[in-house]
GROMACS .gro file of C-alpha atoms in nm:
model
  103
    1UNK     CA    1  10.258   7.164  10.626
    2UNK     CA    2   9.975   7.322  10.582
    3UNK     CA    3   9.979   7.336  10.181
    4UNK     CA    4  10.084   6.952  10.158
    5UNK     CA    5   9.756   6.900  10.342
    6UNK     CA    6   9.475   7.117  10.190
    7UNK     CA    7   9.286   6.823  10.043
    8UNK     CA    8   9.359   6.585  10.333
    9UNK     CA    9   9.028   6.534  10.578
   10UNK     CA   10   9.252   6.375  10.782
   11UNK     CA   11   9.463   6.630  10.847
   12UNK     CA   12   9.518   6.716  11.253
   13UNK     CA   13   9.643   7.056  11.269
   14UNK     CA   14   9.700   7.006  11.662
   15UNK     CA   15   9.927   6.688  11.587
   16UNK     CA   16  10.128   6.890  11.369
   17UNK     CA   17  10.186   7.199  11.599
   18UNK     CA   18  10.262   6.893  11.832
   19UNK     CA   19  10.523   6.743  11.547
   20UNK     CA   20  10.641   7.071  11.516
   21UNK     CA   21  10.858   7.020  11.858
   22UNK     CA   22  10.746   7.376  12.005
   23UNK     CA   23  10.543   7.398  12.274
   24UNK     CA   24  10.175   7.387  12.131
   25UNK     CA   25  10.052   7.723  12.307
   26UNK     CA   26  10.386   7.901  12.241
   27UNK     CA   27  10.327   7.826  11.846
   28UNK     CA   28   9.956   7.909  11.858
   29UNK     CA   29  10.042   8.250  12.016
   30UNK     CA   30  10.358   8.311  11.786
   31UNK     CA   31  10.143   8.224  11.488
   32UNK     CA   32   9.804   8.456  11.592
   33UNK     CA   33  10.093   8.731  11.668
   34UNK     CA   34  10.220   8.685  11.325
   35UNK     CA   35   9.913   8.636  11.132
   36UNK     CA   36   9.625   8.800  11.350
   37UNK     CA   37   9.459   8.422  11.316
   38UNK     CA   38   9.472   8.110  11.469
   39UNK     CA   39   9.636   7.784  11.278
   40UNK     CA   40   9.298   7.665  11.221
   41UNK     CA   41   9.154   7.967  11.080
   42UNK     CA   42   9.469   8.018  10.854
   43UNK     CA   43   9.408   7.678  10.735
   44UNK     CA   44   9.010   7.741  10.671
   45UNK     CA   45   9.138   8.017  10.456
   46UNK     CA   46   9.359   7.836  10.229
   47UNK     CA   47   9.052   7.593  10.206
   48UNK     CA   48   8.822   7.866  10.133
   49UNK     CA   49   9.073   8.027   9.873
   50UNK     CA   50   9.138   7.675   9.720
   51UNK     CA   51   8.734   7.626   9.678
   52UNK     CA   52   8.714   7.958   9.513
   53UNK     CA   53   8.963   7.887   9.270
   54UNK     CA   54   8.831   7.567   9.175
   55UNK     CA   55   8.490   7.686   9.162
   56UNK     CA   56   8.579   7.932   8.885
   57UNK     CA   57   8.882   7.774   8.676
   58UNK     CA   58   8.633   7.449   8.557
   59UNK     CA   59   8.255   7.546   8.562
   60UNK     CA   60   8.184   7.165   8.505
   61UNK     CA   61   8.388   7.024   8.845
   62UNK     CA   62   8.119   6.934   9.072
   63UNK     CA   63   8.054   7.071   9.438
   64UNK     CA   64   8.135   6.728   9.586
   65UNK     CA   65   8.477   6.749   9.377
   66UNK     CA   66   8.571   7.067   9.523
   67UNK     CA   67   8.490   6.939   9.896
   68UNK     CA   68   8.704   6.690   9.807
   69UNK     CA   69   8.982   6.908   9.687
   70UNK     CA   70   8.970   7.120   9.975
   71UNK     CA   71   8.996   6.833  10.263
   72UNK     CA   72   8.612   6.820  10.314
   73UNK     CA   73   8.450   6.415  10.317
   74UNK     CA   74   8.114   6.565  10.339
   75UNK     CA   75   8.011   6.818  10.031
   76UNK     CA   76   7.704   6.923  10.238
   77UNK     CA   77   7.905   7.017  10.531
   78UNK     CA   78   8.128   7.210  10.256
   79UNK     CA   79   7.894   7.394  10.148
   80UNK     CA   80   7.748   7.494  10.472
   81UNK     CA   81   8.084   7.614  10.571
   82UNK     CA   82   8.145   7.804  10.260
   83UNK     CA   83   7.802   7.995  10.273
   84UNK     CA   84   7.922   8.065  10.634
   85UNK     CA   85   8.242   8.240  10.559
   86UNK     CA   86   8.159   8.371  10.182
   87UNK     CA   87   7.809   8.477  10.288
   88UNK     CA   88   7.652   8.245   9.964
   89UNK     CA   89   7.633   7.890   9.892
   90UNK     CA   90   7.917   7.742   9.634
   91UNK     CA   91   7.714   7.705   9.310
   92UNK     CA   92   7.588   8.118   9.349
   93UNK     CA   93   7.951   8.213   9.409
   94UNK     CA   94   8.053   8.015   9.081
   95UNK     CA   95   7.733   8.201   8.927
   96UNK     CA   96   7.856   8.543   9.032
   97UNK     CA   97   8.183   8.521   8.961
   98UNK     CA   98   8.106   8.391   8.586
   99UNK     CA   99   7.900   8.696   8.525
  100UNK     CA  100   8.180   8.911   8.609
  101UNK     CA  101   8.070   9.016   8.954
  102UNK     CA  102   8.288   9.122   9.230
  103UNK     CA  103   8.294   9.003   9.561
   0.00000   0.00000   0.00000
């Protein structure tokens, strides 16, 4: 379900957990025990991984388009979110990776 909704800005992870048929608290506990992060944290990791892939796959893809494909409706919020998680803005990350530098 998470992979199918990476680009869906309206995806409600809490609703998806409730729809799973499991008690939401139990589900979150089991998820965290197995993956050492909450379902929302995991979704954010998946979205950041996808964003990083898109940024280096296509040098001409816009930040707005990357944001949209990663489930963000606001490219400014996406840039802020990206910087918080990667320590640099998306364009700087792209330049760094295209110059062959490691994270």
